[in-house]
Coordinates of C-alpha atoms in Angstrom, one line a residue:
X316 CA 0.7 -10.8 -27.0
X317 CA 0.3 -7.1 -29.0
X318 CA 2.7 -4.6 -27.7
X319 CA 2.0 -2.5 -24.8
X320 CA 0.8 0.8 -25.6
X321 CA 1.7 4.3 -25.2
X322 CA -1.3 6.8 -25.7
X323 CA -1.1 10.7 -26.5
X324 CA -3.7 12.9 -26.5
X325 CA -3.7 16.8 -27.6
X326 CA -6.6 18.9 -29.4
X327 CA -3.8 20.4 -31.6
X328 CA -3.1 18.1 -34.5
X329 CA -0.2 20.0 -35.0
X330 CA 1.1 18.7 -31.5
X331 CA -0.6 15.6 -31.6
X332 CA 1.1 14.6 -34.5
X333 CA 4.8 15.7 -33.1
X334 CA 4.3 13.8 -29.8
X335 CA 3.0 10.4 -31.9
X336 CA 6.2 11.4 -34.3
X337 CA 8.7 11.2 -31.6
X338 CA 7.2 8.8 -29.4
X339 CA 7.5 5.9 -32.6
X340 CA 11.0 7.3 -33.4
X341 CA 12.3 5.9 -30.4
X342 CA 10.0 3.4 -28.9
X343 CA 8.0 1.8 -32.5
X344 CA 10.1 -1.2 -32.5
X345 CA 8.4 -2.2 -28.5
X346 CA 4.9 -0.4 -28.5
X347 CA 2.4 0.4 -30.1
X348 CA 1.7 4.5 -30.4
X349 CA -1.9 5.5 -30.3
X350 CA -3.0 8.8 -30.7
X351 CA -6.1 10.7 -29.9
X352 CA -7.9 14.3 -30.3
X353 CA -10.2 14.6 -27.5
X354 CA -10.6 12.9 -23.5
X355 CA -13.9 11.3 -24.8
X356 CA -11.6 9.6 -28.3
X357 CA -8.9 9.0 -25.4
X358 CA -11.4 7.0 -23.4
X359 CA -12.8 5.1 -26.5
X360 CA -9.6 4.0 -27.0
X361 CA -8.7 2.8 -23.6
X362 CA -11.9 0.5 -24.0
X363 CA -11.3 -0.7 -27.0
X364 CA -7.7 -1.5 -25.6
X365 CA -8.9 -2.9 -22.4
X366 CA -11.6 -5.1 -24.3
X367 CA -8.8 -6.3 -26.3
X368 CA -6.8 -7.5 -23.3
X369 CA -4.1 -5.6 -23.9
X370 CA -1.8 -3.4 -21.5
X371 CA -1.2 0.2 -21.3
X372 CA 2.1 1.7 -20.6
X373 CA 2.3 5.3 -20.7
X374 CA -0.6 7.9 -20.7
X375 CA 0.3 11.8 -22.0
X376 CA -2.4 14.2 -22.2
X377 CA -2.7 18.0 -22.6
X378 CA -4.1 19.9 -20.1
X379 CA -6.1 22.5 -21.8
X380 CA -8.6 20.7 -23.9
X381 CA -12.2 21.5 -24.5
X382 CA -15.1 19.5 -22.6
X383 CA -12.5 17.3 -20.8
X384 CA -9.0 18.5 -19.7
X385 CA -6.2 16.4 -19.5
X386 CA -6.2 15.9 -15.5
X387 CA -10.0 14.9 -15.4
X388 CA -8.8 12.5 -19.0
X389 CA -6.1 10.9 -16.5
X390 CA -8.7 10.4 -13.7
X391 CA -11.2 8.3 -15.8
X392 CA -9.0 6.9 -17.1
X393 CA -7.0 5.6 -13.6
X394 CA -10.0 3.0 -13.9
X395 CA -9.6 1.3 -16.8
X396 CA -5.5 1.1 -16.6
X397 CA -4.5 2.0 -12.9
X398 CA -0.9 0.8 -13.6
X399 CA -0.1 3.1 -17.0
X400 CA 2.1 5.9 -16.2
X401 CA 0.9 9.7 -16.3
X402 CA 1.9 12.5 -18.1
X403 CA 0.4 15.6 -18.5
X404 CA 1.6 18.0 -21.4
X405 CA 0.9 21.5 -20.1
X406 CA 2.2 25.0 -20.9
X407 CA 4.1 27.0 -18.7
X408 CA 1.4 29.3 -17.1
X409 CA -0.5 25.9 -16.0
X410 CA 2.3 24.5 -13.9
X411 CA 0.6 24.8 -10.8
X412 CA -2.2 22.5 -12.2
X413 CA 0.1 20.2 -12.6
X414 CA 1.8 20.3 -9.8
X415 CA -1.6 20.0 -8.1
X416 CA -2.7 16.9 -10.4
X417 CA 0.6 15.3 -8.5
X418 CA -1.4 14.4 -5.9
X419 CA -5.1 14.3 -7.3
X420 CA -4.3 11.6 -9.6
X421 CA -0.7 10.3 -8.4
X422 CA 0.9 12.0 -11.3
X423 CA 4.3 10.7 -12.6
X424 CA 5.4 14.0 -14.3
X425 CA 4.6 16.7 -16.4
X426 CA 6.4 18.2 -19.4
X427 CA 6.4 21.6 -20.4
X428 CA 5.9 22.6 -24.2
X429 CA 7.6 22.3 -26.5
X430 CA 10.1 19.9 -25.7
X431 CA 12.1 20.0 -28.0
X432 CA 15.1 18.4 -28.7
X433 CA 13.2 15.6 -27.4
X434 CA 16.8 13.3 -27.2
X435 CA 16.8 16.0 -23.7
X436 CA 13.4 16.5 -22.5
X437 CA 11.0 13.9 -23.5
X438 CA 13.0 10.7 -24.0
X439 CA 15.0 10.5 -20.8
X440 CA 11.4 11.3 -19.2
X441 CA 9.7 8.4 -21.0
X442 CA 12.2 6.0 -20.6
X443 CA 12.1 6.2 -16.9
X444 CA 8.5 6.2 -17.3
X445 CA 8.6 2.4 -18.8
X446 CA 11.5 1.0 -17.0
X447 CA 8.9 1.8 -13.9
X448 CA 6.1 0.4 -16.0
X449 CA 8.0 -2.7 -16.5
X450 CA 8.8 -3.2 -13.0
X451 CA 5.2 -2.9 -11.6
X452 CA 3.6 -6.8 -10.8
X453 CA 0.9 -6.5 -13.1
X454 CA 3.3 -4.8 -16.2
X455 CA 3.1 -7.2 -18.7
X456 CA -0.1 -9.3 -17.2
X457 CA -3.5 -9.4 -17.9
X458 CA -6.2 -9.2 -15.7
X459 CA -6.4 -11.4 -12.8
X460 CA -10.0 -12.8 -12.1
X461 CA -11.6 -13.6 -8.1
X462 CA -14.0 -16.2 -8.4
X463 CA -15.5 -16.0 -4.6
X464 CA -18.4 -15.5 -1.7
X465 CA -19.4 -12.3 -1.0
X466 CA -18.8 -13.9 2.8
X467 CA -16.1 -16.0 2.9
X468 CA -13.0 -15.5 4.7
X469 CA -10.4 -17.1 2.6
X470 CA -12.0 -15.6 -0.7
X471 CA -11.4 -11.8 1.3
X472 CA -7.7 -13.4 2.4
X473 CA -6.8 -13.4 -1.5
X474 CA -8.6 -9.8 -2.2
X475 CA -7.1 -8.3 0.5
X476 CA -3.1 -10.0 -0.5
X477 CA -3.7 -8.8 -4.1
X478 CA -5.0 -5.2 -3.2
X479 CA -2.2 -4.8 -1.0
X480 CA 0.1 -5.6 -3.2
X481 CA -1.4 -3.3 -6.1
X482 CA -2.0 -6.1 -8.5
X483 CA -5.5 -5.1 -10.5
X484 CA -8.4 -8.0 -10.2
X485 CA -11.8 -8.5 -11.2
X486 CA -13.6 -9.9 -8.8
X487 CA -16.5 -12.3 -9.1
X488 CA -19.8 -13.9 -7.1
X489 CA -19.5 -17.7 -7.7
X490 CA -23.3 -17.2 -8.9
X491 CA -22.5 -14.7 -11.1
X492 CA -22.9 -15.7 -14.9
X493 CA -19.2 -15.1 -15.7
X494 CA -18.1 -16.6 -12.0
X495 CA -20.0 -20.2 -13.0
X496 CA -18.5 -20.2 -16.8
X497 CA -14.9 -19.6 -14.9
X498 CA -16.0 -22.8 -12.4
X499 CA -17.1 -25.1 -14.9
X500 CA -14.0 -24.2 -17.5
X501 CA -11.3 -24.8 -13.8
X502 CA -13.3 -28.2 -13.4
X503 CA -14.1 -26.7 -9.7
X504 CA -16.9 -26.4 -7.7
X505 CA -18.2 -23.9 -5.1
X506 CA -16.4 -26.1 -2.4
X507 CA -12.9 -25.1 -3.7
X508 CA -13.9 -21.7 -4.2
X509 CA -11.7 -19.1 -3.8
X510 CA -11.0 -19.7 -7.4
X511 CA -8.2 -17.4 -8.8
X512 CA -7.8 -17.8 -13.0
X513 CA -5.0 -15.5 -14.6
X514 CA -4.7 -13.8 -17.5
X515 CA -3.3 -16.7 -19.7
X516 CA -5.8 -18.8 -17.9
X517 CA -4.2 -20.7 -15.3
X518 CA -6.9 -21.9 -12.2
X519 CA -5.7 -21.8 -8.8
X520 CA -8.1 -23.3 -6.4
X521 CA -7.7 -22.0 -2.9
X522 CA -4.4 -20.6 -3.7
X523 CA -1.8 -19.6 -1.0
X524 CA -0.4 -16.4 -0.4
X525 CA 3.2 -17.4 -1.9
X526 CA 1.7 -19.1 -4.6
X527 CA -0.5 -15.9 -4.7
X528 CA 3.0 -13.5 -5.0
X529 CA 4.2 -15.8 -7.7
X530 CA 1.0 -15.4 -9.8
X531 CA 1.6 -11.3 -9.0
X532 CA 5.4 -11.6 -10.1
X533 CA 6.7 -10.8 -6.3
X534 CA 10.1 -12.3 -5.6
X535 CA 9.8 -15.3 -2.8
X536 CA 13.3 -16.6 -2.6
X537 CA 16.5 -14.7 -2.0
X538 CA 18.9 -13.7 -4.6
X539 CA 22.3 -14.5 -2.4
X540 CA 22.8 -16.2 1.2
X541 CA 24.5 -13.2 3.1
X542 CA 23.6 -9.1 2.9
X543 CA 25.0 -6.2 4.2
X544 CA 21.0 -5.0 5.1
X545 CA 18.6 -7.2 5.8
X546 CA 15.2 -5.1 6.6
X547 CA 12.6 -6.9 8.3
X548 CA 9.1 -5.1 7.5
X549 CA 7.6 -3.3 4.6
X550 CA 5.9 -0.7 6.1
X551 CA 7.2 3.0 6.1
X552 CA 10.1 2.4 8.2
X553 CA 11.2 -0.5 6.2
X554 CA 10.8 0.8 2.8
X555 CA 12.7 3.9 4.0
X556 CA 15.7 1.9 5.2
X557 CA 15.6 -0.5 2.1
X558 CA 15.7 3.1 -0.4
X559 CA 18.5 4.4 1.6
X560 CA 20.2 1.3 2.2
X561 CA 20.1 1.1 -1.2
X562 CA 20.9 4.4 -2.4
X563 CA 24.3 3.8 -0.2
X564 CA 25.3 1.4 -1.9
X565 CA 24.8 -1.5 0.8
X566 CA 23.3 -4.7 -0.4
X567 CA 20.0 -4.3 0.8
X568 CA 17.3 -7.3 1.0
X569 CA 13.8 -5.9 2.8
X570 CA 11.8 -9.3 3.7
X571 CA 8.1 -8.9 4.7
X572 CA 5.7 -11.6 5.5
X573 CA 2.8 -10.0 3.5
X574 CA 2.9 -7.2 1.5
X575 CA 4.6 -3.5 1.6
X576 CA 2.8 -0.7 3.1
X577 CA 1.8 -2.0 6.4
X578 CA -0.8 0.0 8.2
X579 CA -0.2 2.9 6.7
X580 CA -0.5 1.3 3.1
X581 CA -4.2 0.6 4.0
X582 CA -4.7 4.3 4.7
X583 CA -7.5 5.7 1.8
X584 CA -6.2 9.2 2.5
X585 CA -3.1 10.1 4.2
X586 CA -3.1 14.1 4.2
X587 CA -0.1 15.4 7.4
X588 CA 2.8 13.8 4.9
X589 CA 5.2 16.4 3.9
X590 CA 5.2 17.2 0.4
X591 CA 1.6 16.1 -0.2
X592 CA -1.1 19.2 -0.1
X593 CA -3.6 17.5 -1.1
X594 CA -3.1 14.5 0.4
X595 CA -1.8 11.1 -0.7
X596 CA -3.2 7.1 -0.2
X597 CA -1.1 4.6 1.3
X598 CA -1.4 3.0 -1.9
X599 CA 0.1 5.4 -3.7
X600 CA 2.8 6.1 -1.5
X601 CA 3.7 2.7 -0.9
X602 CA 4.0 2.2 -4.9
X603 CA 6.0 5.0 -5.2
X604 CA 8.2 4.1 -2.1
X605 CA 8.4 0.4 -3.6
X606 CA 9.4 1.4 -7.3
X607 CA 11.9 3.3 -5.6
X608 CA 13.6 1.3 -3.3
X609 CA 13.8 -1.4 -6.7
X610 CA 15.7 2.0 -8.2
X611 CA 18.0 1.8 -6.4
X612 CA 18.8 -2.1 -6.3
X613 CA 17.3 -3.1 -3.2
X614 CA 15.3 -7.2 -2.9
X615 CA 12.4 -7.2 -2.0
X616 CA 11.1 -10.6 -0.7
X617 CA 7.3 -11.3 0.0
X618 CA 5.1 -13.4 1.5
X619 CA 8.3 -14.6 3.9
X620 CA 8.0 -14.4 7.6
X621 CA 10.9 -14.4 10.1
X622 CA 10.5 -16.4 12.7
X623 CA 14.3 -16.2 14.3
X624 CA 17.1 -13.8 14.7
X625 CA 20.4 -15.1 16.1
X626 CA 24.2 -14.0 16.8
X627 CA 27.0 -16.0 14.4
X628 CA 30.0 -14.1 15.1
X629 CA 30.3 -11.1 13.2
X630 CA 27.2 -12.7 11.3
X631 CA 23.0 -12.0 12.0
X632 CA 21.1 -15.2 11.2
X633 CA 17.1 -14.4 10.2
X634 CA 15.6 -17.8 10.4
X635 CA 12.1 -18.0 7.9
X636 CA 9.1 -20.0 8.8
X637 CA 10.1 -23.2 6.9
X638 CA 13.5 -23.2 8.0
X639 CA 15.8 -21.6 5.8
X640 CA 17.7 -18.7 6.9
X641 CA 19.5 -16.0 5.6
X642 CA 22.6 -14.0 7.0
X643 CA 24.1 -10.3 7.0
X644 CA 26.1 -7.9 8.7
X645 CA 23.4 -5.6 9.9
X646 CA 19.7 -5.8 10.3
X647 CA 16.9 -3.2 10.7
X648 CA 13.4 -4.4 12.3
X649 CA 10.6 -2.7 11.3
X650 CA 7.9 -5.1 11.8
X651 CA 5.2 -2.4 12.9
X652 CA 2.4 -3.4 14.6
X653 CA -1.2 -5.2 14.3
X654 CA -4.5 -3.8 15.4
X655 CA -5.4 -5.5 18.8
X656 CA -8.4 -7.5 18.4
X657 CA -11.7 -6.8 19.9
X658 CA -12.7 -9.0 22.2
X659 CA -16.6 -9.5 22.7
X660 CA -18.7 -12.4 22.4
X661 CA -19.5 -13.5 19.0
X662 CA -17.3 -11.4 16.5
X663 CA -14.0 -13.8 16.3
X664 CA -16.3 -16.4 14.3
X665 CA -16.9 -13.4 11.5
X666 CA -13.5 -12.1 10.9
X667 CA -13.0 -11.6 7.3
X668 CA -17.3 -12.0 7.2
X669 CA -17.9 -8.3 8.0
X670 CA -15.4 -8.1 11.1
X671 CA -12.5 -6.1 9.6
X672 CA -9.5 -5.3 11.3
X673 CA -8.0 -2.2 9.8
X674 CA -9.0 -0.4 6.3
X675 CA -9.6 -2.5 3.5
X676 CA -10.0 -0.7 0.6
X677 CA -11.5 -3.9 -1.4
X678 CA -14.5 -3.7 0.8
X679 CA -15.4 -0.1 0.4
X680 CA -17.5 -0.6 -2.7
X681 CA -19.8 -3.6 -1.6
X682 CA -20.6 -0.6 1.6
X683 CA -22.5 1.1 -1.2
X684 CA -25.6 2.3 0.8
X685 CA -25.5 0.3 3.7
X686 CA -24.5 1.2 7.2
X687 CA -21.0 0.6 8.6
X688 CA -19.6 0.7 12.2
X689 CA -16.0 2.5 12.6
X690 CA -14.6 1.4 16.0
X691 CA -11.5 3.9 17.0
X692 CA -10.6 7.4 18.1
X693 CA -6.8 7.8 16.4
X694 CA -6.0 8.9 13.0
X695 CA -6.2 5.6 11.3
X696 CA -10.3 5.2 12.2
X697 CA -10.7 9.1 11.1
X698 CA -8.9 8.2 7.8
X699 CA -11.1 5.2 7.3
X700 CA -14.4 7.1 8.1
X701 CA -13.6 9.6 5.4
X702 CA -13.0 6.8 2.5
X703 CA -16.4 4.9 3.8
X704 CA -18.5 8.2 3.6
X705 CA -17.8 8.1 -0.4
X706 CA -19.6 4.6 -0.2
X707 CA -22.5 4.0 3.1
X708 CA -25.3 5.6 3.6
X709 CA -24.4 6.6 7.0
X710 CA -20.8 5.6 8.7
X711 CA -20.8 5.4 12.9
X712 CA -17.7 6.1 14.8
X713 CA -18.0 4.2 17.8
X714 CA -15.4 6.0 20.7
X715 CA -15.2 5.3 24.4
X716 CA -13.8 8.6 25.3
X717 CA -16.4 11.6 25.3
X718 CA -14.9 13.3 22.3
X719 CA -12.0 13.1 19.5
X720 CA -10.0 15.3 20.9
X721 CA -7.6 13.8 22.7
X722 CA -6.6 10.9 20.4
X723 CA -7.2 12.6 16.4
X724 CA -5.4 15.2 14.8
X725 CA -7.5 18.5 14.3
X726 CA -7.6 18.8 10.8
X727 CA -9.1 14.9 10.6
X728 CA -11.4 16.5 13.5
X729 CA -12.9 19.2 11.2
X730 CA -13.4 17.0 7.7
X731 CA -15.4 14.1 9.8
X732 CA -17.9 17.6 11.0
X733 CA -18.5 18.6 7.3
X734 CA -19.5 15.0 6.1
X735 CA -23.2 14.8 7.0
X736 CA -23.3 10.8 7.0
X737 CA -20.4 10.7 9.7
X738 CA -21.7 9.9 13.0
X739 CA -19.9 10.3 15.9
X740 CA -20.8 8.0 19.1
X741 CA -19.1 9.3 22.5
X742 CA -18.8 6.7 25.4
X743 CA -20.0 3.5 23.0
X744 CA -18.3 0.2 23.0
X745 CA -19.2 -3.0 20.8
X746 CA -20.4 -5.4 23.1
X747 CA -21.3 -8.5 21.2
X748 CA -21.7 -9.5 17.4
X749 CA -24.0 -12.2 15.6
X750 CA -25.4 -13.2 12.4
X751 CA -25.9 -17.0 9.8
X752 CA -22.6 -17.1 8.2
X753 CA -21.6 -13.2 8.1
X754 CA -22.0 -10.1 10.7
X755 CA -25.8 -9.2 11.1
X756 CA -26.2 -7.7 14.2
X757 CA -24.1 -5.7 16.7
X758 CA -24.8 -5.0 20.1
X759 CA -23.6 -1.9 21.9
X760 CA -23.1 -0.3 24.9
X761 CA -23.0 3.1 26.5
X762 CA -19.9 3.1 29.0
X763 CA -21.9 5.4 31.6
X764 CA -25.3 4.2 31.9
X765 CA -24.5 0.2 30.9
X766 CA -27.6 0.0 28.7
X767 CA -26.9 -1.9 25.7
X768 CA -28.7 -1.4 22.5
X769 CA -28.5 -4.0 19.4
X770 CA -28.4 -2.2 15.7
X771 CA -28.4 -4.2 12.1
X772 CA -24.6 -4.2 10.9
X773 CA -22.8 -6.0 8.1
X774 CA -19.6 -3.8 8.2
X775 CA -17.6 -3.6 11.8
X776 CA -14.1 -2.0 11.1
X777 CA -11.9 -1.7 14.0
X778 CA -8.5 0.3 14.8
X779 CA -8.1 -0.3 18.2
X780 CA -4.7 0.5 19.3
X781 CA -1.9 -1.6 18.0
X782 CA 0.4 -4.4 19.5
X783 CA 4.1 -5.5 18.3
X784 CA 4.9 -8.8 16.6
X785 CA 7.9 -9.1 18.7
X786 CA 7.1 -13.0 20.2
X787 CA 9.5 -14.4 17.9
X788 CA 12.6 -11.8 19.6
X789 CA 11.5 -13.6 23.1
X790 CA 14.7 -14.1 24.8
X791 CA 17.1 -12.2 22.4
X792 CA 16.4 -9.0 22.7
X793 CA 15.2 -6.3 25.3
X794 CA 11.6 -5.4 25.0
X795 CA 9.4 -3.5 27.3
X796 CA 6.4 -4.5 29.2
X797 CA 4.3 -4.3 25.9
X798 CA 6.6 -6.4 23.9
X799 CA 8.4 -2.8 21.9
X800 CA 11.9 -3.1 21.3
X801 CA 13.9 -0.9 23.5
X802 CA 16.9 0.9 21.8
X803 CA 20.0 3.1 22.3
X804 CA 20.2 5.0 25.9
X805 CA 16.7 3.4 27.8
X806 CA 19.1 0.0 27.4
X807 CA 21.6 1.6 29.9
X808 CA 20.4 1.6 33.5
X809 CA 22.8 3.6 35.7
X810 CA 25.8 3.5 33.5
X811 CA 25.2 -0.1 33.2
X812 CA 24.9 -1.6 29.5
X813 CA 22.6 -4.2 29.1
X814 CA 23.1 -7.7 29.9
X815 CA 25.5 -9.9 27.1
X816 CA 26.8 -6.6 25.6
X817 CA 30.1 -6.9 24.6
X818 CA 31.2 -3.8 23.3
X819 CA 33.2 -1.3 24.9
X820 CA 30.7 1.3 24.0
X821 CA 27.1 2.6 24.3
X822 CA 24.4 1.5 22.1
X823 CA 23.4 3.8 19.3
X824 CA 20.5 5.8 19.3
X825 CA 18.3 2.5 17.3
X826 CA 20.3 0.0 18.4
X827 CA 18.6 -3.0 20.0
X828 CA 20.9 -5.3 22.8
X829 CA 22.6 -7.0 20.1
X830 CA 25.1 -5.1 18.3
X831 CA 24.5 -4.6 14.9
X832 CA 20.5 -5.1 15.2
X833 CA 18.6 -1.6 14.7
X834 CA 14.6 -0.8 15.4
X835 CA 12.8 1.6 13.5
X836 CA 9.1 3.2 13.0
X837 CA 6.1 1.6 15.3
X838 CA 7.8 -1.5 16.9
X839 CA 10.1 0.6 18.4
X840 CA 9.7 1.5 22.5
X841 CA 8.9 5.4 22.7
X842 CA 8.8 5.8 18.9
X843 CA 6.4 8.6 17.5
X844 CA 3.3 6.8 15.6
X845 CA 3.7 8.9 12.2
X846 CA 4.3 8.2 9.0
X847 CA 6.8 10.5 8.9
X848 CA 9.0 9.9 11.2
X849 CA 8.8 6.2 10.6
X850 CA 10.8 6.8 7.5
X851 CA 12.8 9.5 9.1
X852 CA 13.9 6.7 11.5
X853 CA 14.3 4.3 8.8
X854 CA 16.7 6.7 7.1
X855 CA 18.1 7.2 10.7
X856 CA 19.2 3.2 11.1
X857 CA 20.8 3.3 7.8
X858 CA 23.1 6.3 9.0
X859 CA 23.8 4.1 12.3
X860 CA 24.2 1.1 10.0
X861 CA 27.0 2.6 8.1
X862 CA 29.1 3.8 11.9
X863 CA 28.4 0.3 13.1
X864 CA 29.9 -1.5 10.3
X865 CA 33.1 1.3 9.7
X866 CA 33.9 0.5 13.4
X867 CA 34.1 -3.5 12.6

């Protein structure tokens, strides 16, 4: 396979020829160094590249150039290469555009010219740049190929994993021309579909999801027996106790059944996150918040669900699905929560078949000019009504309350009245679903009168409210009525500790009733349902981590 390549563009030859200069100096002997003159040569190149079937590391581009600057360069070209890394070269009096292109095309850094010597300024930048690069699942593969129905379940089950996990696909109609070459070539038929064919042209047929993480380069199987950290859940919480477990320098393992992110990693635009303007996605978060936890020498395990937790001595014992287990001193849940599932006649049969529970990002683009039905009043259903806009003709917002109000932040409020195609539907629940083989029809109902009304729909995506996954804790920990782990002072009742603790002191702020076992973010009882202060609380258990284990 050709080396990966780092591009460079500037108008200047001058400069264009001293970036190219320096960039081969140092990195020659691994990539190939391509140079360019203008955003349109840039993107010519990219295609030629992509055409090719070769990968793209790096991306540096001037700001100021004529007809297309660097930030709308990096943009257009996000589709063609969505893992490269971004640079934008920009002079001093444009730092705020970069600092603004941080979030409007998830920027990696920008260097100010001239950076010379580059030994200080450009190389230390770079080779962060690629180590990153490197790490990503897709770094050094080429594209992955979906061979599916456009209404199949299993066939959105493997879109959906390899979205989530930020591993680039093309995905293909079995009736499609290039879909039946790929069929006939894998020596499958449209009964084994989905078909999944890699880069170097190995056929999966109907693969699973841990078969799917090994195609994306995830790690499935545990580096050592016994941890200091073992964080269960990949969602903001989770990754935020995995980075500072980490960055502590305790031997962190973060284990999550499907992929990092969580709810929030299905968010199209998250834009109340501190240090984000202009807003961020989930996906780019989670990448970032990923990459870094890896910094820092935390595991990451995917596609492995726990299924036990259990006291040995000084010892926590997390039992997996098929049996193995793995031990450590400490352990941080963070499991979240899943959307609850609508319960009316006729919609369990067409999950995954227009039925949708949360955002999913892969479907957004088949929504193009077609109607789809938003059922939710919180942040998440605000957030997903905004991403759909870009795609429907005309997106309804179905709410039993009588306004937003009460349940979605103000500034989500005021976006969803400035796009025209939002429609917001006070008092209206979905009553019933049907269709031949997918979601055709939807009936609803208006909570007041009872009349009931039936609409064409192919798209029902619902956020309503969320429940822990907490069955598997039956029996060894507290919970409340709703199956949230209670933590730290609501364990003790009247100066009494909770039953089967053995310590001669309270329970800290996120500990559960067994000593050593910490909640943070969603599944925890009386926890705030914000990004933020999921990772704030996944930071927190880290802090509590490190008092437990000094006091051992």
């Amino acid at each position: 396979m050709a080396n990966p390549v780092i591009l460079s563009i500037d108008d200047d030859p001058a400069v264009s020829r001293a970036v190219a200069r320096d960039l081969r100096r140092r990195y020659g002997d691994r990539y190939r160094v391509v140079r360019a003159a203008s955003g349109a040569d840039g993107l010519t190149a990219l295609r030629e590249i992509k055409l090719r079937g070769e990968q793209v590391a790096v991306l540096l581009a001037d700001y100021r150039m004529p007809e297309m600057n660097g930030i709308d360069f990096l943009e257009a070209a996000m589709d063609l290469f969505p893992a490269a890394r971004r640079v934008l070269l920009t002079a001093y009096a444009d730092t705020d555009a970069a600092i603004d292109a941080i979030n409007l095309v998830d920027l990696d850094h920008y260097l100010l010219k001239p950076w010379h010597p580059p030994e200080e300024k450009l190389y230390p930048v770079v080779d962060t740049l690629l180590r990153a690069w490197a790490a990503s699942p897709d770094a050094t593969a080429t594209e992955i190929r979906v061979v599916g129905h456009r209404w199949s379940a299993p066939s959105f089950k493997v879109r959906d994993f390899l979205a989530r996990n930020l591993v680039p696909f093309r995905w293909l109609l079995a009736d499609d021309p290039e879909g039946v070459r790929l069929l006939a070539a894998a020596g499958a038929t449209e009964a084994d579909l989905p078909l999944v064919v890699t880069g170097e042209g190995k056929a999966l047929v109907a693969p699973t999801e841990a078969e799917l993480a090994g195609l994306a380069g995830l790690t499935v199987v545990p580096a050592a027996d016994f941890y200091d950290l073992v964080v269960v859940g990949g969602g903001p919480a989770g990754l935020g106790a995995a980075v500072y477990g980490a960055s502590e320098g305790l031997r962190t393992v973060l284990v999550e059944r499907r992929a990092t992110g969580g709810q929030a990693g299905q968010s199209s635009r998250i834009e109340n996150y501190l240090g984000f303007p202009d807003g961020v996605s989930g996906a780019q978060l989670t990448d970032r918040a990923r990459r870094q936890a890896l910094k820092f020498g935390a595991e990451l395990l995917s596609t492995r669900e726990v299924v036990g937790l259990a006291e040995a001595g000084s010892a926590r014992l997390l039992r997996f699905g098929d049996g193995t287990e793995i031990a450590a001193h400490t352990v941080v849940l963070a499991t979240g929560v899943s959307y609850r599932v609508l319960d009316a006649p006729g919609l369990a049969e067409f999950t995954g078949q227009g039925v949708f529970y949360g955002s999913t990002a892969t479907e957004a683009p088949s929504c193009e000019a077609q109607d789809v039905y938003i059922v939710g009043g919180a942040n998440s259903a605000g957030q997903a009504a905004v991403h759909f806009a870009r795609y429907a003709a005309r997106v309804h917002l179905l709410i039993r309350g009588a306004d937003l109000t009460a349940s979605m932040s103000r500034y989500l409020i005021n976006q969803l009245d400035r796009i025209d195609n939002i429609v917001v539907h006070p008092h209206t629940v979905v009553a019933g679903g049907s269709g031949s083989g997918h979601l055709e029809q939807l009936t609803l109902c208006d909570t007041r009168s009872g009349e009931t009304r039936t609409v064409d729909a192919s798209w029902l995506f619902i956020f309503i409210g969320a429940e822990p996954r907490t069955e598997w804790l039956d029996g060894v920990l507290v919970r409340d009525r709703r199956g949230f782990v209670v933590t730290g002072p609501d364990l003790v009742t009247d100066g009494r500790r909770p039953a089967g603790w053995a310590l001669s002191r309270d329970p800290y702020h996120l500990e559960t009733s067994l000593p050593g076992v910490f909640a943070a973010g969603d599944v925890r009882a009386e926890s705030v349902k914000r990004v933020a202060s999921a990772v704030g609380e996944g930071a927190m258990a880290v802090s509590l981590v490190h008092r437990y284990l000094e006091a051992q």
